[in-house]
Coordinates of C-alpha atoms and ligand atoms in Angstrom, one line a residue:
M255 CA -13.6 -35.7 47.2
E256 CA -16.2 -33.9 45.7
Y257 CA -16.3 -31.3 43.4
S258 CA -18.2 -28.1 43.4
F259 CA -18.3 -26.3 40.1
H260 CA -21.9 -23.9 40.1
T261 CA -22.8 -21.8 36.5
E262 CA -26.2 -21.6 35.0
N263 CA -25.1 -24.1 32.1
Q264 CA -25.9 -27.5 34.1
K265 CA -23.6 -28.6 30.6
L266 CA -20.9 -27.0 31.7
N267 CA -21.1 -28.3 35.4
Q268 CA -21.5 -31.5 34.7
W269 CA -18.8 -31.6 32.6
V270 CA -16.3 -29.6 34.8
R271 CA -17.1 -32.1 37.4
Q272 CA -16.4 -35.0 35.1
M273 CA -13.2 -34.2 33.9
S274 CA -12.1 -33.2 37.8
L275 CA -13.2 -36.4 38.5
L276 CA -10.5 -38.0 35.8
C277 CA -7.9 -35.4 36.7
R278 CA -8.3 -34.7 40.0
P279 CA -7.1 -31.6 40.7
K280 CA -6.6 -30.0 44.0
E281 CA -9.4 -27.4 43.5
I282 CA -11.0 -25.4 40.9
V283 CA -10.9 -22.3 39.8
L284 CA -13.1 -19.9 37.3
I285 CA -11.2 -17.4 35.1
D286 CA -13.5 -14.3 35.5
G287 CA -11.5 -12.5 33.2
E288 CA -11.3 -9.4 36.0
V289 CA -7.6 -7.8 36.0
H290 CA -7.0 -8.2 39.9
Q291 CA -7.3 -12.6 38.9
R292 CA -4.7 -12.4 36.5
K293 CA -2.8 -10.0 38.3
A294 CA -2.4 -12.9 41.4
L295 CA -2.3 -15.7 38.8
E296 CA 0.7 -13.6 37.4
K297 CA 1.7 -13.8 40.6
E298 CA 1.7 -17.2 41.5
A299 CA 3.3 -18.2 38.2
L300 CA 6.1 -15.6 38.8
S301 CA 6.4 -17.3 42.6
C302 CA 6.8 -21.4 40.8
G303 CA 9.0 -20.5 38.2
E304 CA 7.2 -20.8 35.2
I305 CA 7.2 -17.2 33.8
T306 CA 10.1 -14.2 34.6
Q307 CA 9.5 -11.0 35.2
L308 CA 11.3 -9.0 33.0
N309 CA 12.4 -5.3 32.8
P310 CA 9.4 -3.4 34.1
E311 CA 11.2 0.1 33.0
K312 CA 11.7 -1.2 29.3
L313 CA 9.3 -4.2 29.1
P314 CA 6.7 -3.3 31.6
G315 CA 4.0 -6.4 31.7
C316 CA 6.4 -8.3 30.0
F317 CA 7.3 -11.9 31.0
L318 CA 9.5 -14.2 29.3
H319 CA 8.3 -18.3 29.9
R320 CA 11.0 -21.5 28.8
S321 CA 9.3 -24.7 27.8
A322 CA 10.7 -28.1 27.8
K323 CA 13.3 -28.7 25.7
D324 CA 11.2 -31.2 23.3
D325 CA 7.9 -29.1 23.7
V326 CA 8.7 -26.3 21.3
A327 CA 6.5 -26.6 18.2
R328 CA 3.7 -28.6 17.4
T329 CA 3.6 -32.3 17.2
E330 CA 1.9 -33.3 14.3
H331 CA 2.8 -37.1 14.6
L332 CA 1.0 -36.6 17.7
T333 CA -2.5 -34.7 16.8
F334 CA -5.5 -37.3 15.6
I335 CA -9.1 -36.3 14.2
C336 CA -11.1 -39.0 15.8
S337 CA -14.1 -38.9 14.2
K338 CA -16.3 -42.4 14.3
K339 CA -15.3 -43.2 10.4
K340 CA -11.4 -43.2 9.4
H341 CA -12.6 -42.1 6.0
D342 CA -14.2 -39.3 7.9
A343 CA -10.4 -37.8 9.0
G344 CA -9.1 -38.5 5.4
P345 CA -5.6 -39.6 3.9
T346 CA -3.6 -36.8 5.3
N347 CA -5.2 -36.5 8.8
N348 CA -4.0 -38.9 12.1
W349 CA -6.5 -41.2 12.6
M350 CA -8.1 -42.9 16.2
S351 CA -11.2 -44.2 17.0
P352 CA -13.3 -42.1 19.7
E353 CA -13.3 -45.3 22.0
T354 CA -9.6 -45.5 21.5
A355 CA -8.4 -41.7 21.7
Y356 CA -10.8 -40.9 24.3
A357 CA -9.2 -44.9 26.4
R358 CA -5.3 -44.2 25.5
A359 CA -5.6 -40.4 26.6
R360 CA -7.7 -41.5 30.0
K361 CA -4.4 -43.2 31.2
F362 CA -2.8 -39.8 30.8
L363 CA -5.2 -38.3 32.5
K364 CA -6.2 -39.5 35.5
G365 CA -5.3 -37.6 38.6
A366 CA -2.8 -35.7 36.4
M367 CA -3.4 -32.5 37.9
K368 CA -3.0 -33.8 42.0
D369 CA -1.8 -30.9 44.0
R370 CA -2.1 -28.7 41.2
T371 CA -5.8 -26.3 40.4
M372 CA -7.8 -26.6 37.6
Y373 CA -8.5 -23.7 36.2
V374 CA -11.5 -23.4 33.7
I375 CA -11.7 -20.8 31.0
P376 CA -14.7 -19.9 28.9
F377 CA -13.8 -17.6 26.0
S378 CA -15.2 -16.4 22.8
M379 CA -13.6 -16.7 19.5
G380 CA -14.6 -13.9 17.7
P381 CA -16.5 -11.0 18.9
L382 CA -19.1 -11.5 21.9
G383 CA -22.7 -12.3 20.6
S384 CA -21.4 -11.8 16.6
P385 CA -22.9 -14.2 14.4
F386 CA -19.4 -15.4 13.2
S387 CA -18.7 -16.6 16.8
K388 CA -18.1 -19.1 19.2
I389 CA -17.9 -20.4 22.6
G390 CA -15.1 -22.3 24.0
V391 CA -14.5 -23.4 27.8
E392 CA -10.6 -24.7 28.4
L393 CA -9.9 -26.4 31.5
T394 CA -6.5 -26.8 32.3
D395 CA -3.7 -27.2 34.9
S396 CA -1.3 -24.2 33.4
I397 CA -1.0 -20.9 34.7
Y398 CA 1.0 -20.0 31.6
V399 CA -1.8 -21.6 29.5
V400 CA -4.5 -18.9 31.3
L401 CA -2.8 -16.0 30.6
N402 CA -1.8 -16.8 26.7
M403 CA -5.7 -17.6 26.9
Q404 CA -6.6 -13.8 28.1
V405 CA -4.4 -12.1 25.3
M406 CA -5.6 -14.8 22.3
T407 CA -9.2 -15.0 23.1
R408 CA -12.1 -13.0 24.8
V409 CA -12.5 -14.4 28.3
G410 CA -14.5 -14.8 31.0
D411 CA -17.9 -14.0 32.8
A412 CA -19.1 -11.9 29.7
V413 CA -18.7 -15.3 28.4
L414 CA -20.3 -17.2 30.5
R415 CA -23.1 -15.0 30.3
Q416 CA -23.3 -15.3 26.5
L417 CA -23.6 -19.0 27.4
G418 CA -26.7 -18.8 29.5
K419 CA -28.4 -21.8 30.3
D420 CA -28.0 -24.0 27.1
A421 CA -25.8 -22.5 24.3
E422 CA -23.4 -25.2 22.7
F423 CA -19.7 -24.8 23.7
T424 CA -16.4 -26.7 22.3
K425 CA -14.7 -28.8 25.4
C426 CA -11.7 -28.2 25.7
L427 CA -9.7 -30.4 28.1
H428 CA -5.7 -29.6 28.5
S429 CA -3.4 -30.7 30.7
K430 CA 0.2 -31.1 31.3
S431 CA 0.3 -33.8 32.7
Q432 CA 4.2 -34.7 32.5
L433 CA 5.7 -32.8 29.9
D434 CA 6.3 -36.2 28.7
I435 CA 7.0 -36.3 25.2
N436 CA 6.0 -40.2 25.3
K437 CA 2.6 -39.3 26.8
R438 CA 1.5 -36.4 24.1
L439 CA -1.7 -36.5 22.7
I440 CA -3.6 -33.8 20.7
L441 CA -7.1 -35.1 20.4
H442 CA -10.0 -33.7 18.0
F443 CA -13.5 -35.1 18.2
P444 CA -15.4 -33.1 15.5
E445 CA -18.5 -35.6 16.4
D446 CA -18.8 -34.3 20.4
N447 CA -17.5 -31.0 19.9
T448 CA -14.2 -31.4 21.8
I449 CA -10.5 -31.4 22.2
W450 CA -8.5 -33.2 24.5
S451 CA -4.8 -32.0 24.8
V452 CA -2.4 -33.7 27.4
G453 CA 1.3 -33.7 28.0
S454 CA 2.6 -30.4 25.9
G455 CA 3.1 -26.8 26.9
Y456 CA 3.8 -25.7 23.4
G457 CA 1.3 -23.0 22.1
G458 CA -0.2 -24.6 18.9
N459 CA -0.8 -27.5 21.3
V460 CA -2.1 -26.2 24.2
L461 CA -4.1 -22.4 23.5
L462 CA -6.6 -25.1 22.6
G463 CA -8.8 -21.6 21.1
K464 CA -6.4 -21.3 18.4
K465 CA -5.3 -24.3 15.7
C466 CA -7.5 -26.9 17.6
L467 CA -11.0 -24.9 17.8
S468 CA -10.2 -22.0 15.0
L469 CA -9.2 -24.7 12.3
R470 CA -9.6 -28.3 13.1
I471 CA -12.9 -28.3 14.7
A472 CA -14.0 -25.0 13.4
S473 CA -13.3 -26.2 9.9
Y474 CA -15.9 -29.1 10.5
L475 CA -18.4 -26.9 11.3
G476 CA -17.7 -24.9 8.8
R477 CA -18.6 -27.3 6.5
R478 CA -21.6 -28.7 7.8
E479 CA -23.5 -24.2 8.3
G480 CA -21.8 -23.6 5.3
W481 CA -18.6 -21.1 5.7
L482 CA -14.8 -21.3 6.0
A483 CA -12.6 -21.8 9.0
E484 CA -9.2 -20.7 7.2
H485 CA -5.3 -20.5 8.3
M486 CA -5.5 -17.0 6.4
L487 CA -4.1 -13.2 7.7
L488 CA -6.9 -10.8 7.0
M489 CA -5.6 -7.2 6.1
G490 CA -6.7 -4.0 5.3
I491 CA -5.1 -1.7 2.3
E492 CA -6.2 1.7 2.6
E493 CA -5.6 2.5 -1.0
P494 CA -4.4 6.5 -2.0
D495 CA -8.4 7.4 -2.4
G496 CA -9.1 6.4 1.2
H497 CA -11.0 3.4 0.1
I498 CA -10.2 0.5 2.1
E499 CA -9.9 -2.7 0.3
Y500 CA -9.4 -6.2 2.5
I501 CA -7.4 -9.1 1.8
A502 CA -7.1 -13.2 2.9
G503 CA -3.5 -14.4 2.9
A504 CA -3.2 -18.3 3.6
F505 CA 0.3 -19.3 4.1
P506 CA 1.7 -22.4 5.7
S507 CA 3.3 -21.7 9.4
A508 CA 6.3 -19.2 9.7
C509 CA 6.2 -18.4 6.1
G510 CA 5.2 -14.5 6.6
K511 CA 1.6 -14.0 7.3
T512 CA 2.3 -11.9 10.8
N513 CA 4.8 -9.9 8.7
L514 CA 2.1 -9.2 5.7
A515 CA -1.1 -8.3 8.1
M516 CA 1.3 -5.3 9.1
L517 CA 3.3 -4.2 6.7
I518 CA 4.3 -0.9 6.4
P519 CA 4.3 0.4 2.7
P520 CA 8.0 1.2 1.4
A521 CA 9.5 4.7 0.9
G522 CA 8.5 4.4 -3.1
L523 CA 4.6 3.5 -2.5
K524 CA 4.2 5.6 0.7
R525 CA 4.7 8.3 -1.2
K526 CA 0.9 7.5 -2.8
G527 CA -0.5 7.1 0.4
Y528 CA -1.2 3.9 1.1
R529 CA -1.6 2.4 4.9
I530 CA -2.1 -1.2 6.5
W531 CA -4.8 -1.9 8.5
T532 CA -4.6 -5.2 10.9
V533 CA -7.3 -7.3 10.8
G534 CA -5.6 -10.4 11.9
D535 CA -2.3 -12.7 11.1
D536 CA -3.0 -16.4 11.1
I537 CA -7.1 -17.1 11.6
S538 CA -10.1 -16.0 9.5
W539 CA -13.3 -17.1 9.4
M540 CA -15.3 -16.1 6.4
R541 CA -19.2 -16.2 5.2
I542 CA -21.0 -14.9 2.2
D543 CA -23.5 -12.2 3.4
S544 CA -26.5 -11.0 1.7
D545 CA -24.3 -9.3 -0.6
G546 CA -22.9 -12.2 -2.4
A547 CA -19.3 -11.5 -1.3
L548 CA -17.4 -13.0 1.2
W549 CA -16.7 -11.1 5.0
A550 CA -14.2 -12.7 7.1
I551 CA -13.5 -12.1 10.5
N552 CA -10.1 -12.4 13.2
P553 CA -11.6 -14.7 15.7
E554 CA -8.4 -14.2 17.9
S555 CA -7.7 -10.9 20.1
G556 CA -4.1 -11.7 20.1
F557 CA -1.2 -12.5 18.5
F558 CA 1.2 -15.5 19.0
G559 CA 4.0 -14.3 16.4
V560 CA 7.4 -16.2 15.6
A561 CA 10.0 -13.9 17.2
P562 CA 13.6 -14.5 15.4
G563 CA 13.5 -12.2 12.2
T564 CA 11.3 -10.0 14.0
N565 CA 13.3 -6.2 14.1
S566 CA 12.2 -2.5 13.3
K567 CA 13.0 -2.9 9.5
T568 CA 11.0 -6.1 8.9
N569 CA 8.2 -5.9 11.3
P570 CA 8.1 -2.0 12.8
N571 CA 4.6 -2.4 14.0
M572 CA 5.7 -5.7 15.6
V573 CA 8.2 -3.8 17.0
E574 CA 5.6 -1.3 18.7
T575 CA 3.1 -4.2 19.6
I576 CA 5.3 -6.2 21.5
K577 CA 7.1 -3.7 24.1
K578 CA 4.2 -3.9 27.0
N579 CA 1.5 -6.9 28.3
T580 CA 3.8 -9.3 26.0
I581 CA 4.6 -13.3 26.9
Y582 CA 8.2 -14.1 25.7
T583 CA 8.3 -17.7 25.0
N584 CA 12.3 -19.5 24.3
V585 CA 13.9 -16.0 24.0
L586 CA 16.8 -15.2 24.9
L587 CA 17.1 -13.2 28.5
K588 CA 19.9 -10.1 28.8
P589 CA 21.6 -9.1 31.6
D590 CA 19.6 -5.9 32.1
K591 CA 16.1 -8.4 31.8
T592 CA 15.4 -7.5 28.3
V593 CA 15.1 -10.0 25.5
W594 CA 16.4 -11.3 22.1
W595 CA 16.4 -13.2 19.4
E596 CA 18.7 -14.0 16.0
G597 CA 17.2 -11.1 13.6
A598 CA 16.9 -8.8 16.4
D599 CA 17.5 -5.2 16.8
G600 CA 20.8 -4.0 17.8
E601 CA 24.3 -5.3 18.7
V602 CA 24.4 -9.4 19.6
P603 CA 24.6 -9.6 23.2
S604 CA 27.8 -10.1 24.6
Q605 CA 26.2 -12.8 27.0
G606 CA 22.6 -13.9 28.2
I607 CA 21.0 -16.9 29.5
D608 CA 19.4 -19.1 26.4
W609 CA 16.1 -20.4 25.6
Q610 CA 17.5 -24.1 27.6
G611 CA 18.1 -21.6 30.7
H612 CA 21.7 -21.8 29.9
L613 CA 24.6 -19.3 29.9
W614 CA 25.3 -18.2 26.4
K615 CA 27.9 -16.5 24.4
P616 CA 27.8 -15.6 20.6
G617 CA 29.6 -18.0 18.7
M618 CA 29.3 -20.6 21.4
K619 CA 29.0 -24.5 20.0
D620 CA 27.2 -27.6 21.1
A621 CA 29.0 -31.0 21.0
E622 CA 28.6 -31.2 17.2
G623 CA 30.0 -28.4 16.3
N624 CA 26.8 -26.1 15.9
V625 CA 26.6 -23.1 17.2
I626 CA 23.7 -22.8 19.8
K627 CA 21.3 -20.2 18.8
G628 CA 20.0 -17.8 22.0
A629 CA 16.7 -17.9 21.4
H630 CA 14.4 -21.1 19.7
P631 CA 14.1 -21.1 15.5
N632 CA 10.1 -21.6 17.1
S633 CA 10.7 -18.7 19.8
R634 CA 7.2 -16.9 19.9
F635 CA 5.5 -13.4 22.0
T636 CA 2.0 -13.7 22.6
T637 CA 0.7 -10.2 22.7
P638 CA -2.6 -7.8 22.2
I639 CA -3.9 -7.3 19.1
A640 CA -4.9 -4.0 20.6
N641 CA -1.4 -3.1 21.4
C642 CA -0.6 -3.0 17.1
P643 CA -0.3 0.8 16.0
C644 CA -2.0 -0.5 12.5
A645 CA -5.2 -2.7 14.3
S646 CA -7.9 -2.1 12.1
F647 CA -10.7 -0.6 13.8
R648 CA -13.2 -3.2 12.4
L649 CA -12.1 -5.5 14.7
E650 CA -14.8 -5.6 17.1
Q651 CA -17.2 -5.2 14.1
H652 CA -19.8 -7.8 14.0
H653 CA -20.0 -8.3 10.3
G654 CA -16.7 -8.6 10.1
V655 CA -14.8 -7.2 6.6
P656 CA -15.3 -7.9 2.7
V657 CA -12.4 -9.7 1.0
S658 CA -11.7 -8.6 -2.4
A659 CA -8.9 -10.9 -3.2
I660 CA -7.2 -14.3 -1.4
I661 CA -3.7 -15.0 -2.0
F662 CA -2.1 -18.3 -1.1
G663 CA 1.6 -18.1 -0.5
A664 CA 4.2 -20.3 0.0
R665 CA 7.7 -20.8 0.5
R666 CA 9.6 -22.2 -2.7
A667 CA 13.2 -21.6 -3.3
H668 CA 12.5 -22.6 -7.6
L669 CA 9.6 -22.7 -9.7
A670 CA 6.6 -20.5 -8.1
P671 CA 6.7 -17.2 -9.5
L672 CA 6.3 -13.9 -7.4
V673 CA 2.9 -13.4 -8.1
Y674 CA 0.4 -15.4 -10.2
E675 CA -3.5 -14.9 -11.0
A676 CA -5.9 -17.6 -11.1
F677 CA -8.3 -17.5 -14.1
N678 CA -11.5 -18.0 -11.4
W679 CA -12.6 -19.3 -8.8
Q680 CA -12.6 -23.4 -10.0
H681 CA -8.1 -23.0 -11.3
G682 CA -8.2 -20.8 -7.8
V683 CA -9.2 -23.8 -5.7
F684 CA -6.9 -26.1 -8.4
I685 CA -4.3 -23.7 -7.1
A686 CA -4.8 -23.7 -3.4
A687 CA -5.5 -27.4 -3.4
A688 CA -1.8 -28.6 -5.4
M689 CA 0.2 -25.6 -3.0
A690 CA 3.2 -26.8 -2.0
S691 CA 5.7 -25.1 0.6
E692 CA 9.4 -26.1 2.7
L693 CA 9.3 -27.2 6.4
T694 CA 10.1 -24.3 9.0
A695 CA 10.4 -24.3 12.7
A696 CA 7.4 -24.1 13.3
Q697 CA 6.2 -28.0 13.4
V698 CA 8.4 -30.8 14.7
G699 CA 10.4 -32.3 11.4
K700 CA 12.7 -32.1 8.6
I701 CA 13.4 -28.4 8.3
G702 CA 13.9 -27.1 3.9
Q703 CA 11.8 -30.3 2.4
V704 CA 8.9 -29.3 0.5
R705 CA 5.6 -30.9 1.1
R706 CA 2.5 -30.4 -0.2
D707 CA 0.1 -28.3 1.7
P708 CA -3.2 -27.4 0.4
M709 CA -4.7 -24.5 1.4
A710 CA -1.8 -23.8 4.0
M711 CA -4.4 -26.0 5.8
L712 CA -2.7 -29.6 5.6
P713 CA -2.2 -29.9 9.8
F714 CA -5.4 -28.1 10.3
C715 CA -8.2 -29.5 8.1
G716 CA -10.6 -31.3 10.6
Y717 CA -11.5 -33.6 8.4
N718 CA -11.3 -35.6 4.7
M719 CA -9.8 -32.9 2.4
A720 CA -11.6 -34.1 -0.3
D721 CA -14.4 -33.0 0.8
Y722 CA -13.0 -29.7 2.1
F723 CA -12.1 -29.1 -1.6
R724 CA -15.4 -29.9 -2.7
H725 CA -16.5 -27.6 -0.1
W726 CA -14.2 -24.9 -1.3
L727 CA -15.5 -25.5 -4.5
E728 CA -19.5 -25.1 -3.8
M729 CA -18.3 -21.8 -1.8
G730 CA -17.9 -20.7 -4.8
K731 CA -20.8 -21.1 -6.5
K732 CA -23.0 -19.7 -4.1
M733 CA -21.1 -16.4 -4.0
A734 CA -22.3 -13.4 -6.7
R735 CA -19.3 -11.7 -5.8
P736 CA -16.3 -14.1 -5.1
P737 CA -12.5 -13.3 -4.5
R738 CA -10.2 -13.3 -7.0
I739 CA -7.4 -16.2 -6.0
F740 CA -4.2 -15.8 -6.3
H741 CA -1.1 -17.3 -5.5
V742 CA 2.6 -15.5 -3.9
N743 CA 6.0 -17.1 -3.6
W744 CA 8.4 -14.1 -1.7
F745 CA 11.0 -17.0 -0.9
R746 CA 12.6 -17.3 -5.0
S747 CA 16.2 -18.1 -4.8
D748 CA 19.4 -17.5 -6.6
E749 CA 21.8 -20.2 -7.5
S750 CA 23.4 -19.5 -4.2
G751 CA 20.7 -19.3 -2.2
N752 CA 19.9 -15.6 -1.8
F753 CA 16.2 -14.5 -2.2
L754 CA 16.1 -12.8 -5.0
W755 CA 13.1 -10.7 -3.6
P756 CA 13.4 -8.5 -0.4
G757 CA 9.9 -8.9 1.2
Y758 CA 8.3 -7.6 4.3
G759 CA 7.1 -4.3 3.6
E760 CA 8.5 -4.5 -0.4
N761 CA 5.1 -7.2 -0.6
L762 CA 2.8 -4.3 -0.8
R763 CA 4.1 -3.7 -4.3
V764 CA 2.8 -7.1 -5.4
L765 CA -0.8 -6.6 -3.2
E766 CA -1.3 -3.0 -5.3
W767 CA -0.8 -5.5 -9.1
V768 CA -3.4 -7.8 -6.8
L769 CA -6.1 -4.9 -5.9
D770 CA -5.3 -3.3 -9.3
R771 CA -6.1 -6.4 -11.2
C772 CA -9.5 -6.9 -8.6
N773 CA -10.3 -3.5 -9.8
K774 CA -9.8 -4.4 -13.3
K775 CA -7.4 -1.6 -13.3
K776 CA -4.5 -3.8 -15.5
E777 CA -4.1 -6.1 -17.8
A778 CA -1.9 -9.2 -17.3
L779 CA 0.3 -12.0 -18.9
K780 CA -1.6 -15.3 -19.8
T781 CA 0.9 -18.1 -18.9
P782 CA 0.1 -21.7 -18.6
I783 CA -0.3 -21.4 -14.8
G784 CA -2.2 -18.4 -14.6
F785 CA -2.3 -14.3 -15.3
I786 CA 1.1 -12.8 -14.2
P787 CA 2.1 -9.1 -14.0
N788 CA 3.6 -7.0 -17.2
L789 CA 7.1 -5.6 -15.8
S790 CA 6.4 -2.3 -16.5
D791 CA 2.7 -3.3 -14.0
L792 CA 4.6 -3.4 -10.9
D793 CA 5.5 0.0 -9.3
M794 CA 9.2 -0.6 -8.4
T795 CA 9.9 3.2 -7.8
G796 CA 13.0 3.1 -4.7
L797 CA 13.9 -0.5 -5.3
H798 CA 16.2 -1.2 -7.3
L799 CA 16.6 -5.1 -7.7
R800 CA 19.9 -6.6 -9.5
S801 CA 19.4 -6.9 -13.3
G802 CA 17.4 -9.9 -14.3
A803 CA 16.0 -10.2 -10.8
L804 CA 12.6 -9.2 -11.7
E805 CA 12.5 -11.4 -14.7
K806 CA 13.9 -14.2 -12.8
L807 CA 11.1 -14.4 -10.2
L808 CA 8.4 -14.0 -12.5
E809 CA 10.0 -16.6 -14.6
I810 CA 7.6 -20.3 -15.7
D811 CA 9.7 -23.3 -16.3
N812 CA 7.5 -25.8 -18.5
K813 CA 9.7 -28.4 -17.8
A814 CA 9.6 -27.6 -14.0
W815 CA 6.0 -27.7 -13.9
L816 CA 5.3 -30.7 -15.6
E817 CA 7.9 -32.2 -13.1
E818 CA 5.9 -30.3 -10.0
L819 CA 2.8 -32.1 -11.9
K820 CA 3.6 -35.7 -10.8
S821 CA 4.0 -34.8 -7.3
I822 CA 0.5 -33.0 -7.3
K823 CA -0.6 -36.3 -9.1
G824 CA 0.3 -38.4 -6.3
F825 CA -0.7 -36.0 -3.5
F826 CA -4.7 -36.0 -5.4
K827 CA -4.4 -39.9 -6.1
Q828 CA -4.3 -40.5 -2.4
F829 CA -8.0 -39.1 -2.1
D830 CA -9.0 -41.9 -5.0
K831 CA -12.7 -41.9 -6.1
G832 CA -12.9 -38.8 -3.0
L833 CA -11.3 -36.0 -5.5
P834 CA -13.8 -33.5 -6.8
A835 CA -13.3 -34.3 -10.7
E836 CA -12.9 -30.7 -11.3
L837 CA -9.6 -30.5 -9.6
W838 CA -8.3 -33.4 -12.0
Q839 CA -10.3 -31.3 -14.6
E840 CA -8.0 -28.3 -13.7
Y841 CA -5.2 -30.5 -13.5
E842 CA -5.7 -31.8 -16.9
A843 CA -6.2 -28.5 -18.6
L844 CA -2.9 -27.3 -17.0
E845 CA -0.8 -30.6 -18.8
E846 CA -2.3 -29.5 -21.3
R847 CA -1.3 -25.9 -21.6
L848 CA 2.2 -26.7 -20.6
K849 CA 2.7 -28.7 -23.2
A850 CA 1.4 -26.8 -26.0
E851 CA 3.6 -24.0 -25.1
Ligands
LIG88 P1 3.2 -19.1 11.7 O1 2.7 -17.9 13.6 O2 3.3 -20.0 12.3 O3 1.8 -18.8 11.4 O4 3.8 -18.1 10.9 P2 3.2 -16.9 9.9 O5 3.0 -17.3 8.4 O6 2.8 -15.7 10.3 O7 5.1 -16.0 9.9 P3 5.8 -15.1 10.3 O8 5.4 -14.1 9.3 O9 5.8 -14.8 11.4 O10 7.6 -15.5 9.4 C1 8.2 -16.2 9.9 C2 9.4 -16.0 9.4 O11 9.3 -15.8 8.0 C3 9.7 -14.9 10.2 O12 11.4 -15.2 10.2 C4 10.3 -13.6 9.4 O13 10.9 -12.9 9.3 C5 10.1 -14.5 7.8 N1 9.2 -13.7 6.8 C6 8.8 -13.1 6.8 N2 8.1 -12.7 5.3 C7 8.9 -13.1 4.7 C8 9.1 -11.7 3.0 O14 8.5 -11.2 2.9 N3 10.3 -12.5 2.8 C9 11.5 -13.1 4.0 N4 12.5 -13.5 2.9 N5 11.7 -13.6 4.7 C10 10.1 -13.5 5.5
LIG89 C1 1.4 -22.1 13.2 O1 2.2 -23.1 13.5 O2 1.0 -22.2 12.5 C2 1.1 -21.1 14.4 C3 1.6 -21.2 16.2 O3 0.9 -20.5 14.3 S1 1.0 -22.0 16.6 O4 -0.2 -21.7 17.4 O5 2.0 -23.1 17.6 O6 0.0 -23.3 15.4
LIG90 MN1 0.2 -19.9 11.6

C-alpha cells in the first residue's frame, strides 16, 4: 500500500511516509485541533471501549480510561538515552547505541499499526511563536494519546503553519503495539531530535511532548542553546502589596509540585492578602533575559496530576479544575458514573468498579491479604490549565515570568529540615546535585526507598549529568540577578512515622520566608548546611503544631549529615573526572563545617 500524506513541510511528509511503511496503519489522519474532529474521536474511543463516558451532569466532558495492569507508571528500566557515545548518556541513564535501539524497536514496530489509524499530531510546547517554544509531531495509534495531547499541548493547524516549509521539529513516534511490557521501549535519540516509544499506553511513556520532549530532549537542547529544561512547578505569589513574585520548584515525581503550584493560603496568612497564580505544575523552561534575570515558561497547557489525596482540603483549586473536560485514568468508577480515589472528598463509596475493572467494596483483600485499592496509587487526571481558577494571566506570554527563587524539595522522613537556603548559586547547585528522595508510585520500583535524585531530574536528564551540573554552574555565572536557591522537605516524620508538618496550603508559611529572604526582609541562622529561619520569623498565625515540632522540623543532626555525605560521595564518584571540581569543593566545605561544630 502507498501512503499519501501531504503538508507544506517536505521533511514532515517524508518522515510520516517512512514511519507508515514501518508501522503499516490502515490510514493516516492529521489532527487539526478542531472541536468537531475531537468529538468524532471521542465517539470512536467510546464505541471501542478505550474510554467510558462519565456522568454528563456532574462531570461534563469527562471520561475514564483504564490501562493495562502492568502499564500504570513510567518504566525507567525500559527508558533509554541513545546517544552515539555511551559517555554522553552518562552513568545515571540507561544507554543503547542508536543502531541497536532503532533495530530493536523496529522489530516491535513493524506492522504494529495494522488495522489501526495512525494519527499525526503537530504540537507546540510553549505558546506558538514564543522564543522559548519548540515544535514536535507525534505519530500514534492511540486515540487516548490524541485526546490527552490535545489537553496537555497546543495542537493542530496553527502549529503546522508555524512549522511552515522547513522549520525543525522533534520526531515523536508512538505505538501501543501489543501493550506488552516485554516489548516495551522508550527511546530518545537527542542527536536525531527523535523519540520512539512502543508497547505502552501510560502518560509519561506516551504523551511524548511531556517528559520525553520537554525534559529529556529539551535538556539536551538547553545545554546546546544555553537554557534550562527542568522538572519544576512555576507559581506566582501575589504579596500583600499586590506585587507578584514567581518561584520555581523541583520535586521528584509525586512529591508535591502540583499541590504547591495551586495552594490556597491558610486562613492565618490569607488575611494578609496573599494569593497564588499557577503557571505550571511539572515542567519549566528557563532562559536568561537581557535584564540578567532568569525567566521561565511552562511549555504545557494541561495538568497530568496524581488523583489519590486530591480533595477540597488538600487542593481545592484542583477539585474545581477537574469538574469538566477531564480524562481520568485508573480511578474508581462509582455507580452514578462519577469517580473516586483514596483520599477523595466525601464518604468512601459502598461499592464501585476498581481501576482494574473489577467490582470493588471497601476493605476487600487480595490473595495475600492486602487491602485492594479502588484507584491505582498512580491514578491520574488530564485536565486543561484553563479550567484552573488560579491559572496565571501570564500563561500565554511569550517572555514568561521572572524567577526570584528556586526551591528543591524532597520526600525525606528524616534528615532534611523543613527549609534551608543555599549560601550562593554554587552552593545551591551542590545542594540540588546532592538531593535525594523516597521513591513513590509514579515510577515502577520499590516505594519508600531513598535514592539520590539531583534536581529531581535523575529520570529525565537527556545527557551526562556531570555535564548537566556544569551547565547549571555556567548558567549561574551568566546571570546578573540569579534566583536564590532553597531546599524544602514537607515530609519529615516523627518516631511513629507521622508527618511533623501539615503541608499543602500551610507550605505558604515557608514560601513567605523564602520571599522575605529574596527581598532581604529577614535575617537567618547560619548552619553547616545553609541558612535556616529563626523560629520567630515563620508566621505561624492560626497553625498550632505540637510543642517541639517546629524545633524538630528545623533540627540539623550533624552526625546524620556526615553519614549522608558518604552516600553523596558514592553518587558523585560514578561521574569520575567528569564531575565539576566546584561540587567536590562544596562537598569538602560542607564536611569541614559539619566536623567543626
Ligand atoms: P508528578 O506529577 O508525579 O510530577 O507529582 P507532583 O510532584 O506534582 O506531586 P503531587 O502534588 O501530585 O503530590 C503527590 C502526592 O503527595 C499526593 O498524594 C499529595 O496528596 C501528596 N502531597 C502533596 N503535597 C504535600 C504536602 O505538602 N504534604 C504532604 N504530606 N503530602 C503532600
Ligand atoms: C512524573 O512521573 O513525574 C509525572 C507523571 O509527572 S509522568 O507524565 O508519567 O511522567
Ligand atoms: Mn512530574
